[in-house]
Short mmCIF file of C-alpha atoms and ligand atoms in Angstrom, two decimals:
data_model
loop_
_atom_site.label_atom_id
_atom_site.label_comp_id
_atom_site.label_asym_id
_atom_site.label_seq_id
_atom_site.Cartn_x
_atom_site.Cartn_y
_atom_site.Cartn_z
CA MET A 1 100.29 153.60 -39.82
CA SER A 2 101.58 156.05 -37.21
CA ALA A 3 104.38 158.49 -37.92
CA THR A 4 106.88 156.30 -36.20
CA ALA A 5 105.91 153.31 -38.30
CA ALA A 6 106.71 155.28 -41.49
CA PRO A 7 110.37 156.13 -40.99
CA ARG A 8 110.74 158.13 -44.14
CA ALA A 9 107.52 160.14 -43.97
CA GLU A 10 109.27 163.21 -42.65
CA GLU A 11 111.85 162.96 -45.40
CA ALA A 12 109.11 162.52 -48.01
CA ARG A 13 107.41 165.69 -46.85
CA ARG A 14 110.70 167.49 -46.85
CA ILE A 15 111.41 166.43 -50.42
CA LEU A 16 108.02 167.80 -51.62
CA HIS A 17 108.83 171.08 -49.93
CA ALA A 18 112.36 171.14 -51.42
CA ASN A 19 111.06 170.37 -54.89
CA ASP A 20 108.36 173.03 -54.62
CA ARG A 21 109.08 175.88 -57.05
CA GLY A 22 106.06 177.96 -55.95
CA GLY A 23 102.77 176.07 -56.35
CA TYR A 24 104.21 173.22 -58.36
CA CYS A 25 106.81 170.52 -57.82
CA VAL A 26 109.64 169.59 -60.08
CA PRO A 27 109.98 165.80 -60.31
CA THR A 28 113.56 166.25 -58.98
CA ALA A 29 116.05 169.02 -59.02
CA ARG A 30 118.37 169.26 -62.07
CA LEU A 31 117.26 166.14 -64.07
CA TYR A 32 113.65 167.39 -64.51
CA PRO A 33 113.42 171.16 -63.75
CA PHE A 34 109.78 171.78 -64.83
CA GLN A 35 106.31 170.51 -64.03
CA TRP A 36 105.34 167.17 -65.55
CA ASN A 37 101.76 166.11 -66.25
CA TRP A 38 101.22 162.70 -64.67
CA ASP A 39 103.80 163.31 -61.96
CA SER A 40 101.61 166.21 -60.81
CA ALA A 41 98.56 164.00 -60.30
CA PHE A 42 100.46 161.77 -57.97
CA VAL A 43 102.32 164.60 -56.30
CA ALA A 44 98.99 166.32 -55.60
CA MET A 45 97.69 163.17 -53.90
CA GLY A 46 100.92 163.07 -51.86
CA TRP A 47 100.52 166.68 -50.75
CA ALA A 48 96.90 165.92 -49.86
CA CYS A 49 98.13 163.57 -47.10
CA PHE A 50 99.34 166.59 -45.11
CA ASP A 51 98.56 169.90 -46.87
CA GLU A 52 95.33 169.89 -48.84
CA ALA A 53 95.48 173.57 -49.95
CA ARG A 54 98.92 172.92 -51.50
CA ALA A 55 97.63 169.72 -53.09
CA TRP A 56 94.88 171.66 -55.05
CA GLN A 57 97.47 174.20 -56.09
CA GLU A 58 99.57 171.53 -57.79
CA ILE A 59 96.72 170.73 -60.09
CA GLU A 60 95.86 174.33 -60.70
CA SER A 61 99.46 175.00 -61.67
CA LEU A 62 99.52 172.20 -64.16
CA LEU A 63 96.23 173.41 -65.70
CA LYS A 64 97.87 176.87 -66.31
CA GLY A 65 99.52 174.94 -69.15
CA GLN A 66 96.28 173.53 -70.59
CA TRP A 67 95.63 174.43 -74.25
CA GLU A 68 92.39 175.90 -75.55
CA ASP A 69 91.59 172.63 -77.35
CA GLY A 70 91.81 170.74 -74.03
CA LEU A 71 95.30 169.23 -74.26
CA VAL A 72 97.09 169.02 -70.98
CA PRO A 73 100.73 169.08 -71.98
CA GLN A 74 103.43 166.61 -70.89
CA ILE A 75 105.57 169.48 -69.52
CA VAL A 76 104.76 172.97 -68.38
CA PHE A 77 107.88 175.18 -68.51
CA HIS A 78 106.96 177.58 -65.69
CA ALA A 79 110.45 179.00 -65.38
CA PRO A 80 113.52 178.80 -67.63
CA SER A 81 116.26 176.22 -67.01
CA ASP A 82 119.26 175.05 -68.85
CA ASP A 83 119.26 171.64 -67.19
CA TYR A 84 116.84 169.91 -69.57
CA PHE A 85 116.67 169.08 -73.21
CA PRO A 86 114.39 169.56 -75.18
CA GLY A 87 113.44 172.90 -73.71
CA PRO A 88 110.75 175.43 -74.98
CA ASP A 89 112.88 176.57 -77.91
CA VAL A 90 112.82 173.07 -79.39
CA TRP A 91 109.06 172.69 -79.00
CA GLY A 92 108.53 176.17 -80.43
CA ILE A 93 105.12 176.68 -78.86
CA ALA A 94 104.24 180.32 -78.25
CA ARG A 95 102.28 180.21 -75.02
CA THR A 96 102.59 181.63 -71.52
CA PRO A 97 103.68 179.57 -69.72
CA PRO A 98 105.48 177.68 -72.50
CA THR A 99 104.69 173.99 -72.73
CA SER A 100 105.59 170.85 -74.67
CA GLY A 101 103.11 169.87 -77.40
CA ILE A 102 102.41 166.23 -76.46
CA THR A 103 100.65 164.75 -73.51
CA GLN A 104 101.02 162.05 -70.83
CA PRO A 105 98.78 159.39 -69.21
CA PRO A 106 95.61 161.14 -67.89
CA VAL A 107 95.65 160.36 -64.18
CA LEU A 108 94.28 163.86 -63.29
CA ALA A 109 90.54 163.13 -63.00
CA THR A 110 91.29 160.15 -60.78
CA ALA A 111 93.46 162.29 -58.54
CA VAL A 112 90.80 164.93 -58.24
CA ARG A 113 88.10 162.42 -57.41
CA LEU A 114 90.22 160.70 -54.78
CA MET A 115 91.27 164.03 -53.28
CA LEU A 116 87.65 165.18 -53.11
CA ASP A 117 86.38 161.89 -51.54
CA GLY A 118 89.20 161.77 -49.07
CA ALA A 119 89.22 165.46 -48.15
CA ARG A 120 89.36 166.60 -44.55
CA ASP A 121 88.55 170.15 -45.66
CA LYS A 122 85.29 169.38 -47.53
CA THR A 123 84.40 172.97 -48.27
CA LEU A 124 87.78 173.65 -49.86
CA ALA A 125 87.68 170.40 -51.81
CA GLU A 126 84.16 170.99 -53.11
CA ALA A 127 85.09 174.47 -54.28
CA LYS A 128 88.37 173.38 -55.91
CA ALA A 129 87.01 170.22 -57.57
CA HIS A 130 84.04 172.20 -58.87
CA ALA A 131 86.37 174.85 -60.39
CA ILE A 132 88.67 172.24 -61.92
CA TYR A 133 85.96 170.00 -63.34
CA PRO A 134 85.38 171.92 -66.66
CA SER A 135 89.09 171.65 -67.44
CA LEU A 136 88.95 167.86 -66.88
CA LEU A 137 85.88 167.63 -69.10
CA ARG A 138 87.61 169.54 -71.85
CA ASN A 139 90.70 167.38 -71.52
CA HIS A 140 88.78 164.16 -71.88
CA ALA A 141 86.90 165.62 -74.93
CA TRP A 142 90.37 166.39 -76.38
CA TRP A 143 91.40 162.73 -75.93
CA GLN A 144 88.35 161.77 -77.85
CA SER A 145 88.56 164.20 -80.74
CA ALA A 146 92.43 164.42 -81.11
CA ARG A 147 93.36 160.80 -80.38
CA ASP A 148 90.34 158.68 -81.27
CA PRO A 149 88.84 160.58 -84.21
CA SER A 150 87.08 157.50 -85.57
CA SER A 151 85.48 156.72 -82.15
CA SER A 152 87.06 153.26 -82.05
CA GLY A 153 87.13 153.34 -78.22
CA LEU A 154 91.00 153.26 -78.15
CA VAL A 155 93.18 156.39 -78.00
CA THR A 156 96.42 156.67 -79.98
CA THR A 157 99.74 157.69 -78.58
CA LEU A 158 102.09 159.54 -80.95
CA HIS A 159 105.30 159.62 -78.98
CA PRO A 160 106.85 157.15 -76.49
CA TRP A 161 107.09 160.11 -74.00
CA GLU A 162 103.34 160.27 -74.05
CA THR A 163 103.09 156.83 -72.53
CA GLY A 164 105.23 158.01 -69.58
CA MET A 165 107.26 154.80 -70.05
CA ASP A 166 109.67 156.38 -72.50
CA ASN A 167 112.00 153.53 -73.47
CA SER A 168 109.89 150.48 -72.79
CA PRO A 169 110.87 147.49 -75.03
CA ALA A 170 107.26 147.60 -76.12
CA TRP A 171 108.12 150.61 -78.26
CA ASP A 172 111.29 149.22 -79.84
CA ALA A 173 109.85 147.96 -83.13
CA ALA A 174 107.52 150.91 -83.63
CA LEU A 175 110.23 153.37 -82.78
CA ALA A 176 112.76 151.61 -85.09
CA ARG A 177 110.57 152.88 -87.97
CA VAL A 178 111.10 156.46 -86.88
CA PRO A 179 114.10 158.02 -88.68
CA THR A 180 117.13 159.05 -86.71
CA GLU A 181 117.69 162.31 -88.62
CA THR A 182 116.83 165.41 -86.66
CA LYS A 183 116.51 169.06 -87.60
CA THR A 184 117.23 169.90 -84.03
CA GLU A 185 120.68 169.71 -82.67
CA ILE A 186 120.61 167.21 -79.77
CA ARG A 187 122.12 168.47 -76.59
CA ARG A 188 121.20 165.88 -73.95
CA ARG A 189 121.35 167.04 -70.44
CA ASP A 190 120.01 163.93 -68.64
CA THR A 191 123.18 161.94 -69.13
CA THR A 192 125.20 164.60 -67.23
CA HIS A 193 122.78 164.38 -64.28
CA ALA A 194 122.40 160.58 -64.20
CA ASP A 195 124.45 157.56 -65.17
CA PRO A 196 124.12 157.02 -68.97
CA ALA A 197 123.81 153.25 -68.32
CA VAL A 198 120.38 153.79 -66.74
CA ARG A 199 119.10 156.25 -69.28
CA PRO A 200 117.70 155.78 -72.80
CA ARG A 201 120.29 155.07 -75.55
CA GLY A 202 121.52 157.83 -77.95
CA GLU A 203 119.71 156.40 -81.03
CA GLU A 204 116.42 156.27 -79.14
CA TYR A 205 116.92 159.90 -78.30
CA GLN A 206 117.43 160.80 -81.93
CA ARG A 207 114.12 159.19 -82.86
CA PHE A 208 112.38 160.87 -79.95
CA ILE A 209 113.57 164.26 -81.26
CA HIS A 210 112.69 163.34 -84.90
CA LEU A 211 109.04 162.96 -83.74
CA VAL A 212 109.18 166.38 -81.98
CA ASP A 213 110.50 167.96 -85.23
CA THR A 214 107.72 166.23 -87.17
CA PHE A 215 105.00 167.52 -84.90
CA ARG A 216 106.44 171.07 -84.80
CA ASP A 217 106.40 171.04 -88.61
CA ALA A 218 102.77 169.94 -88.47
CA GLY A 219 102.06 173.15 -86.49
CA TRP A 220 100.94 171.19 -83.44
CA ASP A 221 97.57 170.61 -85.16
CA PRO A 222 96.09 167.41 -83.68
CA ALA A 223 94.68 166.09 -86.98
CA ARG A 224 97.95 166.75 -88.91
CA MET A 225 100.02 165.25 -86.10
CA TYR A 226 97.89 162.11 -86.17
CA ALA A 227 98.12 161.86 -89.93
CA VAL A 228 101.86 162.32 -90.31
CA SER A 229 103.18 160.57 -87.23
CA PRO A 230 105.45 157.59 -88.01
CA PHE A 231 104.76 156.34 -84.47
CA ARG A 232 101.11 155.41 -83.69
CA VAL A 233 100.41 153.01 -80.85
CA ALA A 234 97.36 152.10 -78.75
CA ASP A 235 99.20 151.99 -75.40
CA ILE A 236 97.58 149.60 -72.96
CA GLY A 237 98.72 151.79 -70.04
CA THR A 238 97.22 155.05 -71.42
CA ASN A 239 94.00 153.39 -72.47
CA ALA A 240 93.50 151.72 -69.15
CA ILE A 241 94.32 154.87 -67.20
CA LEU A 242 91.94 156.94 -69.43
CA LEU A 243 89.16 154.39 -68.91
CA ARG A 244 89.63 154.60 -65.17
CA ALA A 245 89.81 158.39 -65.36
CA GLU A 246 86.51 158.51 -67.34
CA GLN A 247 84.74 156.65 -64.47
CA ASP A 248 86.17 159.10 -62.01
CA LEU A 249 85.16 162.01 -64.15
CA LEU A 250 81.62 160.56 -64.32
CA ALA A 251 81.54 160.57 -60.51
CA LEU A 252 82.61 164.23 -60.59
CA ALA A 253 79.99 164.97 -63.24
CA GLU A 254 77.24 163.58 -60.89
CA ARG A 255 78.08 166.45 -58.61
CA PHE A 256 79.21 169.25 -60.85
CA GLY A 257 78.08 168.39 -64.39
CA THR A 258 75.08 168.53 -66.59
CA PRO A 259 72.95 165.65 -67.86
CA ASP A 260 74.61 166.19 -71.22
CA ASP A 261 78.10 165.93 -69.71
CA ARG A 262 77.12 162.63 -67.99
CA ALA A 263 75.64 161.25 -71.17
CA ALA A 264 78.82 162.04 -73.16
CA ILE A 265 81.07 160.49 -70.56
CA ALA A 266 78.88 157.42 -70.18
CA THR A 267 78.99 156.92 -74.00
CA ARG A 268 82.78 157.08 -73.99
CA ILE A 269 83.03 154.63 -71.10
CA ALA A 270 80.78 152.16 -72.82
CA ARG A 271 82.84 152.45 -76.05
CA LYS A 272 86.10 152.01 -74.19
CA ARG A 273 84.84 149.04 -72.21
CA ALA A 274 83.87 147.38 -75.44
CA ALA A 275 87.25 148.24 -77.03
CA LEU A 276 89.78 147.39 -74.32
CA PRO A 277 89.38 143.68 -74.71
CA ARG A 278 90.86 144.07 -78.26
CA LEU A 279 94.15 144.68 -76.52
CA TRP A 280 94.14 141.21 -75.01
CA ASN A 281 96.95 139.17 -76.55
CA GLY A 282 95.99 135.50 -76.28
CA ALA A 283 99.50 134.15 -77.17
CA LEU A 284 101.05 136.35 -74.51
CA GLY A 285 98.24 135.54 -72.00
CA GLY A 286 97.88 139.21 -71.06
CA PHE A 287 97.00 142.70 -72.15
CA ALA A 288 99.48 144.38 -74.52
CA SER A 289 99.84 147.53 -76.55
CA PHE A 290 98.93 147.64 -80.29
CA ASP A 291 101.01 148.99 -83.09
CA GLN A 292 98.49 150.83 -85.28
CA ILE A 293 100.86 151.35 -88.20
CA GLU A 294 101.85 147.66 -88.30
CA GLY A 295 98.32 146.61 -87.45
CA ALA A 296 99.59 144.12 -84.86
CA SER A 297 99.69 143.47 -81.13
CA ILE A 298 103.09 144.20 -79.54
CA PRO A 299 104.29 140.89 -78.05
CA VAL A 300 106.02 142.27 -74.93
CA SER A 301 104.59 141.90 -71.44
CA THR A 302 105.09 145.01 -69.34
CA SER A 303 103.72 146.28 -66.05
CA ALA A 304 101.35 148.49 -68.06
CA GLY A 305 99.58 145.32 -69.11
CA LEU A 306 98.31 144.96 -65.57
CA LEU A 307 96.65 148.37 -65.57
CA PRO A 308 93.26 147.20 -66.92
CA LEU A 309 92.79 146.06 -63.29
CA PHE A 310 93.11 149.76 -62.30
CA ALA A 311 90.50 150.52 -64.99
CA HIS A 312 88.21 147.91 -63.41
CA CYS A 313 87.98 146.20 -66.83
CA ALA A 314 88.96 142.54 -67.03
CA THR A 315 87.00 139.27 -67.04
CA PRO A 316 87.56 136.60 -64.40
CA PRO A 317 89.76 134.48 -66.70
CA GLN A 318 91.79 137.54 -67.68
CA ILE A 319 92.24 138.39 -63.99
CA ALA A 320 93.41 134.86 -63.28
CA ALA A 321 95.96 135.01 -66.12
CA MET A 322 97.25 138.47 -65.06
CA THR A 323 97.64 137.51 -61.38
CA ALA A 324 99.34 134.24 -62.40
CA GLN A 325 101.78 136.26 -64.51
CA LEU A 326 102.45 138.56 -61.55
CA GLU A 327 103.16 135.55 -59.37
CA ARG A 328 105.57 134.16 -61.98
CA TRP A 329 107.40 137.50 -62.01
CA ALA A 330 107.46 137.49 -58.19
CA ALA A 331 109.38 134.13 -58.37
CA ARG A 332 111.99 135.65 -60.68
CA VAL A 333 112.73 138.98 -59.06
CA LYS A 334 113.05 140.08 -55.50
CA TYR A 335 110.75 143.18 -55.79
CA LEU A 336 107.53 143.68 -57.69
CA VAL A 337 106.56 145.07 -60.14
CA PRO A 338 109.32 144.99 -62.81
CA SER A 339 108.38 147.30 -65.67
CA THR A 340 109.21 144.55 -68.23
CA ASP A 341 108.68 140.78 -68.01
CA PRO A 342 111.89 139.61 -66.32
CA GLY A 343 111.88 136.56 -68.59
CA HIS A 344 111.91 138.73 -71.76
CA PRO A 345 115.22 138.89 -73.70
CA ARG A 346 115.07 142.66 -73.69
CA PHE A 347 114.54 142.98 -69.91
CA GLU A 348 117.27 145.25 -68.42
CA GLN A 349 117.10 145.53 -64.66
CA LEU A 350 118.82 149.00 -64.52
CA ARG A 351 117.59 150.79 -67.57
CA TYR A 352 114.58 153.04 -66.85
CA TRP A 353 111.42 151.46 -68.23
CA ARG A 354 113.08 148.23 -69.44
CA GLY A 355 113.03 146.52 -66.10
CA PRO A 356 113.07 148.76 -63.02
CA VAL A 357 110.31 149.07 -60.55
CA TRP A 358 108.38 152.42 -60.46
CA ALA A 359 106.46 153.31 -57.29
CA VAL A 360 103.58 155.06 -59.15
CA VAL A 361 102.86 152.08 -61.33
CA ASN A 362 102.95 149.84 -58.24
CA TRP A 363 100.37 152.09 -56.57
CA MET A 364 98.00 151.76 -59.58
CA ILE A 365 98.47 148.02 -59.85
CA ALA A 366 97.89 147.50 -56.13
CA ASN A 367 94.74 149.57 -56.45
CA GLY A 368 93.60 147.35 -59.30
CA LEU A 369 94.44 144.18 -57.41
CA ASP A 370 92.10 145.28 -54.62
CA TRP A 371 89.31 145.67 -57.15
CA ALA A 372 90.15 142.14 -58.38
CA ASN A 373 89.75 140.80 -54.84
CA ARG A 374 93.41 139.91 -54.59
CA ALA A 375 94.23 141.72 -51.34
CA ASP A 376 97.09 139.31 -50.83
CA LEU A 377 98.84 140.41 -53.98
CA ALA A 378 97.97 144.06 -53.43
CA ALA A 379 99.57 143.83 -49.99
CA LEU A 380 102.65 142.21 -51.55
CA VAL A 381 103.03 144.98 -54.16
CA ARG A 382 102.49 147.67 -51.51
CA GLY A 383 104.82 146.02 -49.07
CA ASN A 384 107.55 145.68 -51.71
CA THR A 385 107.19 149.37 -52.64
CA VAL A 386 107.50 150.56 -49.00
CA ALA A 387 110.39 148.23 -48.37
CA LEU A 388 112.29 149.49 -51.42
CA ILE A 389 111.79 153.12 -50.40
CA GLU A 390 112.62 152.51 -46.77
CA SER A 391 115.88 150.77 -47.51
CA GLN A 392 117.02 152.93 -50.54
CA GLY A 393 115.36 156.27 -50.20
CA LEU A 394 113.00 158.21 -52.46
CA SER A 395 114.69 157.23 -55.75
CA GLU A 396 113.29 157.63 -59.20
CA TYR A 397 113.16 153.82 -59.72
CA PHE A 398 114.55 150.56 -58.36
CA ASP A 399 116.35 147.52 -59.59
CA PRO A 400 113.84 144.65 -59.17
CA THR A 401 116.56 142.04 -58.68
CA ASP A 402 118.41 143.58 -55.71
CA GLY A 403 116.31 146.63 -54.82
CA ARG A 404 119.04 149.17 -55.53
CA GLY A 405 117.60 152.72 -55.91
CA ILE A 406 118.57 154.23 -59.35
CA GLY A 407 118.04 157.28 -61.54
CA GLY A 408 117.36 160.62 -59.86
CA ALA A 409 117.29 161.00 -56.10
CA ASP A 410 114.74 162.79 -53.86
CA PHE A 411 111.96 162.14 -56.42
CA SER A 412 108.61 163.91 -55.87
CA TRP A 413 106.28 161.19 -57.05
CA THR A 414 108.16 158.50 -55.12
CA ALA A 415 107.78 160.67 -52.05
CA ALA A 416 104.06 161.17 -52.78
CA ILE A 417 103.50 157.42 -53.17
CA TYR A 418 105.32 156.68 -49.95
CA LEU A 419 103.09 159.12 -48.08
CA MET A 420 100.01 157.65 -49.64
CA LEU A 421 100.99 154.06 -48.84
CA THR A 422 101.92 154.85 -45.26
CA ALA A 423 99.14 157.40 -44.45
C1 LIG B 501 110.59 160.47 -67.31
C2 LIG B 501 109.57 159.40 -67.14
C3 LIG B 501 108.17 160.01 -67.16
C4 LIG B 501 108.08 161.07 -66.05
C5 LIG B 501 109.21 162.07 -66.25
C6 LIG B 501 109.34 163.04 -65.01
O1 LIG B 501 110.50 161.08 -68.53
O2 LIG B 501 109.68 158.43 -68.12
O3 LIG B 501 107.20 159.01 -66.94
O4 LIG B 501 106.85 161.72 -66.09
O5 LIG B 501 110.45 161.45 -66.29
O6 LIG B 501 109.42 162.37 -63.83
#
C-alpha cells in the first residue's frame, strides 16, 4: 500500500514518536506510563516499518529489565510516575530499573526473527539479533524451569495480568477463588484516566492485588510463587504464543546458537506440540484454557483460542472447527475478532477483554489464518482491523458491534499494527 492509501500512517508514526520516552514507548500517555513487555514486541515491529535502529532499541530497553533468572517482566518502570497503580513500591522489587515481578505473553523471539528476516539494514539486524539472542534463550529457559517444572509441555500462568487479557471471562471462576483481602491499599489510577465502565471491576482489582501481595510475600521466588498461587491456569494464548516463539527462537539459533541450544529448543518444541492438543475442548469445539487448580478445561471461547493457528499447531479438523467458529462470530458482530464469543452470556462489548476487538490479537490470528490456508479469512480480519482504525483512530480497543474506539487513545501497539498492516 502506498502512503496515500494508508491515511493514518503519518499519525501512527507521530504517535510512536509522541509515546517515545527515550528508547522505549509507553503504551499510551497517562493510563500506562511505563514499558510493557508484549506491547514492546509489537511496537518494535511497528518502528521497524520506518526506523529500524529505533526498533532494535525498543527491545534492548525492555531487556534492561530482564532478571538474572531469565524472567522478562510484564512492566519495566524506567522512570517514576504517579499515574499508575500498582507502581514499584507495591511490587517491592529492588532492581535498577525497577520492574514488576510477573511476566506477559512471550512475543519477543517472534518479533526479533521477523525483524531480522524483514530487515533493510541487514548488517545492523544481524548484529542486534545476535546480541539479543542469548537473552531470548535465557527467557525461554525461564519459562521452562519456572512455569513448567514437571516438563508437561504446558506453561502455567499465575496472574490474569500475565495472560495480557486481564479481565477475560475465561478467568472469572479461577479468579473467584482468589481472596479479595489485600495488604496493599488500593489506589486505582486507571479509572481516573478512562471510563470505569470499560475497565475491570473493583472486586477483580482486589483479587489482582491479592495475588501481587502473595507473590511479594513469596520473595518473588519462582518455585514458591508456583506453589502458593491460588491462581494457576494453562492459558491457551500464552501457550500458543510460546510455541510459536520457540520455533522462531530455533530459527535464530540456526544462525547464532550452538548445537546444544538447538537440541534443547527442539526438545521443548516437540513436547509443546504433543501437549497443546490437551487444550482442545471437544464440547466447546475449540481450544480453551485449563484451570490447573480445578483440574478442568475452562468452557469459554475467546479470541485466544484461535492462537494455535499462530503457533502452526492444529489438525485439519481443528482448523475447520476454528474457522467455522470465526465465521459464526462474523455473523453476530460487525467487526472481527471479538475477544470473547459474542454468544456467551458474559460477553460485554465495551469492557476491555470481555468482548472488544484488539488489533494485536487480530494481527496474530490473521497470521495464523494464512498458515491455515484461509487467505480469505485472514484478509477479512486484516481488513476489519484497518477499517476500525481508519474510522476511529489509534484506540486501545474497539466495540465489535459498532466499531467505536474505546479505552486509551493514541495507543502505541495499535499504531504499530496499523503500520504493519499497511506497509
Ligand atoms: C493492559 C492490557 C495488557 C497490555 C497493557 C498495556 O493491561 O490488558 O495486555 O499489555 O494494558 O497496554
